[in-house]
Amino acid sequence: MKKDIANTTANTKDMSFRNPKDGEGLTEKQKIFVNIFTENEGRLTPTECARRAGYKPESANVRASELMNGRNFPSVLKAIARRRTEIEKTHEVKLNKHVQELAR
């Protein structure tokens, strides 16, 4: 009888309840990590990005390494690639616009 009670869904530790994922398969902390990482690329280390995203300072280096590993978290790497593409499009310099700006 005790085994039946111990295995009910109410008694299991399901991380999806505490860390729900969005449509892209990312938790809130992972989304924050992706934004911080892509906006500060080259200026902050992945460990510092993990700290700023809310991961515990003593384990931020491990979390950053895990998040940047494609086998463990492929959705994070996909989100980073998408975000990089978005940033490139917003900062895109076209020759026509550049020449017009120089002419002014």
C-alpha atoms as a PDB file:
ATOM      1  CA  MET A   1       0.000   0.000   0.000  1.00  0.00           C
ATOM      2  CA  LYS A   2       2.814   2.416   0.830  1.00  0.00           C
ATOM      3  CA  LYS A   3       4.439   1.769  -2.548  1.00  0.00           C
ATOM      4  CA  ASP A   4       1.251   2.834  -4.308  1.00  0.00           C
ATOM      5  CA  ILE A   5       1.152   6.121  -2.408  1.00  0.00           C
ATOM      6  CA  ALA A   6       4.848   6.813  -2.963  1.00  0.00           C
ATOM      7  CA  ASN A   7       4.527   6.505  -6.746  1.00  0.00           C
ATOM      8  CA  THR A   8       1.567   8.815  -7.286  1.00  0.00           C
ATOM      9  CA  THR A   9       2.088  11.870  -9.448  1.00  0.00           C
ATOM     10  CA  ALA A  10       1.541  14.177  -6.482  1.00  0.00           C
ATOM     11  CA  ASN A  11       4.538  12.665  -4.708  1.00  0.00           C
ATOM     12  CA  THR A  12       6.996  12.621  -7.609  1.00  0.00           C
ATOM     13  CA  LYS A  13       9.489  15.385  -8.244  1.00  0.00           C
ATOM     14  CA  ASP A  14       8.616  16.484 -11.740  1.00  0.00           C
ATOM     15  CA  MET A  15      10.875  19.359 -12.775  1.00  0.00           C
ATOM     16  CA  SER A  16       8.436  20.421 -15.485  1.00  0.00           C
ATOM     17  CA  PHE A  17       6.100  21.791 -12.822  1.00  0.00           C
ATOM     18  CA  ARG A  18       8.798  23.942 -11.244  1.00  0.00           C
ATOM     19  CA  ASN A  19      10.506  24.853 -14.531  1.00  0.00           C
ATOM     20  CA  PRO A  20       7.878  25.016 -17.271  1.00  0.00           C
ATOM     21  CA  LYS A  21       9.114  25.288 -20.850  1.00  0.00           C
ATOM     22  CA  ASP A  22       7.799  27.590 -23.537  1.00  0.00           C
ATOM     23  CA  GLY A  23       6.983  26.670 -27.142  1.00  0.00           C
ATOM     24  CA  GLU A  24      10.689  26.600 -28.003  1.00  0.00           C
ATOM     25  CA  GLY A  25      11.453  24.131 -25.222  1.00  0.00           C
ATOM     26  CA  LEU A  26      13.231  26.663 -22.999  1.00  0.00           C
ATOM     27  CA  THR A  27      12.737  27.442 -19.335  1.00  0.00           C
ATOM     28  CA  GLU A  28      12.593  31.061 -18.199  1.00  0.00           C
ATOM     29  CA  LYS A  29      16.211  30.984 -16.971  1.00  0.00           C
ATOM     30  CA  GLN A  30      17.350  29.470 -20.255  1.00  0.00           C
ATOM     31  CA  LYS A  31      15.614  32.256 -22.205  1.00  0.00           C
ATOM     32  CA  ILE A  32      17.297  34.865 -20.018  1.00  0.00           C
ATOM     33  CA  PHE A  33      20.651  33.117 -20.489  1.00  0.00           C
ATOM     34  CA  VAL A  34      20.214  33.145 -24.279  1.00  0.00           C
ATOM     35  CA  ASN A  35      19.383  36.872 -24.297  1.00  0.00           C
ATOM     36  CA  ILE A  36      22.270  37.834 -22.028  1.00  0.00           C
ATOM     37  CA  PHE A  37      24.706  35.603 -23.912  1.00  0.00           C
ATOM     38  CA  THR A  38      23.806  36.922 -27.360  1.00  0.00           C
ATOM     39  CA  GLU A  39      23.601  40.591 -26.357  1.00  0.00           C
ATOM     40  CA  ASN A  40      26.974  40.491 -24.599  1.00  0.00           C
ATOM     41  CA  GLU A  41      28.786  38.079 -26.860  1.00  0.00           C
ATOM     42  CA  GLY A  42      32.523  38.499 -26.538  1.00  0.00           C
ATOM     43  CA  ARG A  43      32.205  40.742 -23.492  1.00  0.00           C
ATOM     44  CA  LEU A  44      30.912  38.228 -20.934  1.00  0.00           C
ATOM     45  CA  THR A  45      31.880  34.637 -20.386  1.00  0.00           C
ATOM     46  CA  PRO A  46      29.162  31.972 -20.496  1.00  0.00           C
ATOM     47  CA  THR A  47      29.680  31.533 -16.739  1.00  0.00           C
ATOM     48  CA  GLU A  48      28.961  35.212 -16.081  1.00  0.00           C
ATOM     49  CA  CYS A  49      25.903  35.014 -18.343  1.00  0.00           C
ATOM     50  CA  ALA A  50      24.632  32.051 -16.318  1.00  0.00           C
ATOM     51  CA  ARG A  51      25.135  33.988 -13.067  1.00  0.00           C
ATOM     52  CA  ARG A  52      23.233  36.973 -14.446  1.00  0.00           C
ATOM     53  CA  ALA A  53      20.465  34.668 -15.684  1.00  0.00           C
ATOM     54  CA  GLY A  54      19.840  33.550 -12.111  1.00  0.00           C
ATOM     55  CA  TYR A  55      21.788  30.335 -11.780  1.00  0.00           C
ATOM     56  CA  LYS A  56      23.571  29.832  -8.454  1.00  0.00           C
ATOM     57  CA  PRO A  57      27.040  31.423  -8.497  1.00  0.00           C
ATOM     58  CA  GLU A  58      28.718  28.285  -7.154  1.00  0.00           C
ATOM     59  CA  SER A  59      27.339  26.157 -10.003  1.00  0.00           C
ATOM     60  CA  ALA A  60      27.137  28.763 -12.786  1.00  0.00           C
ATOM     61  CA  ASN A  61      30.222  27.425 -14.573  1.00  0.00           C
ATOM     62  CA  VAL A  62      28.733  23.921 -14.719  1.00  0.00           C
ATOM     63  CA  ARG A  63      25.329  25.214 -15.859  1.00  0.00           C
ATOM     64  CA  ALA A  64      26.923  27.381 -18.562  1.00  0.00           C
ATOM     65  CA  SER A  65      28.910  24.409 -19.826  1.00  0.00           C
ATOM     66  CA  GLU A  66      25.795  22.236 -19.870  1.00  0.00           C
ATOM     67  CA  LEU A  67      23.719  24.892 -21.640  1.00  0.00           C
ATOM     68  CA  MET A  68      26.365  25.339 -24.332  1.00  0.00           C
ATOM     69  CA  ASN A  69      26.551  21.575 -24.908  1.00  0.00           C
ATOM     70  CA  GLY A  70      24.465  20.582 -27.930  1.00  0.00           C
ATOM     71  CA  ARG A  71      23.816  17.066 -26.668  1.00  0.00           C
ATOM     72  CA  ASN A  72      22.370  18.165 -23.339  1.00  0.00           C
ATOM     73  CA  PHE A  73      20.419  21.240 -24.407  1.00  0.00           C
ATOM     74  CA  PRO A  74      20.008  21.452 -28.197  1.00  0.00           C
ATOM     75  CA  SER A  75      17.078  23.851 -27.823  1.00  0.00           C
ATOM     76  CA  VAL A  76      19.351  26.401 -26.117  1.00  0.00           C
ATOM     77  CA  LEU A  77      21.852  26.308 -28.988  1.00  0.00           C
ATOM     78  CA  LYS A  78      19.022  26.637 -31.515  1.00  0.00           C
ATOM     79  CA  ALA A  79      17.675  29.645 -29.610  1.00  0.00           C
ATOM     80  CA  ILE A  80      21.156  31.216 -29.548  1.00  0.00           C
ATOM     81  CA  ALA A  81      21.454  30.752 -33.329  1.00  0.00           C
ATOM     82  CA  ARG A  82      17.987  32.272 -33.889  1.00  0.00           C
ATOM     83  CA  ARG A  83      18.788  35.214 -31.635  1.00  0.00           C
ATOM     84  CA  ARG A  84      22.118  35.817 -33.397  1.00  0.00           C
ATOM     85  CA  THR A  85      20.282  35.898 -36.735  1.00  0.00           C
ATOM     86  CA  GLU A  86      17.767  38.410 -35.358  1.00  0.00           C
ATOM     87  CA  ILE A  87      20.568  40.626 -34.060  1.00  0.00           C
ATOM     88  CA  GLU A  88      22.413  40.437 -37.397  1.00  0.00           C
ATOM     89  CA  LYS A  89      19.269  41.516 -39.260  1.00  0.00           C
ATOM     90  CA  THR A  90      18.695  44.512 -37.008  1.00  0.00           C
ATOM     91  CA  HIS A  91      22.327  45.643 -37.325  1.00  0.00           C
ATOM     92  CA  GLU A  92      22.612  44.889 -41.021  1.00  0.00           C
ATOM     93  CA  VAL A  93      24.385  47.529 -43.056  1.00  0.00           C
ATOM     94  CA  LYS A  94      23.325  47.812 -46.687  1.00  0.00           C
ATOM     95  CA  LEU A  95      25.488  49.553 -49.233  1.00  0.00           C
ATOM     96  CA  ASN A  96      22.671  51.827 -50.514  1.00  0.00           C
ATOM     97  CA  LYS A  97      21.807  53.107 -47.061  1.00  0.00           C
ATOM     98  CA  HIS A  98      25.460  53.478 -46.145  1.00  0.00           C
ATOM     99  CA  VAL A  99      26.274  55.537 -49.224  1.00  0.00           C
ATOM    100  CA  GLN A 100      23.205  57.728 -48.671  1.00  0.00           C
ATOM    101  CA  GLU A 101      24.268  58.309 -45.080  1.00  0.00           C
ATOM    102  CA  LEU A 102      27.788  59.199 -46.157  1.00  0.00           C
ATOM    103  CA  ALA A 103      26.393  61.627 -48.764  1.00  0.00           C
ATOM    104  CA  ARG A 104      24.504  63.546 -46.100  1.00  0.00           C
END
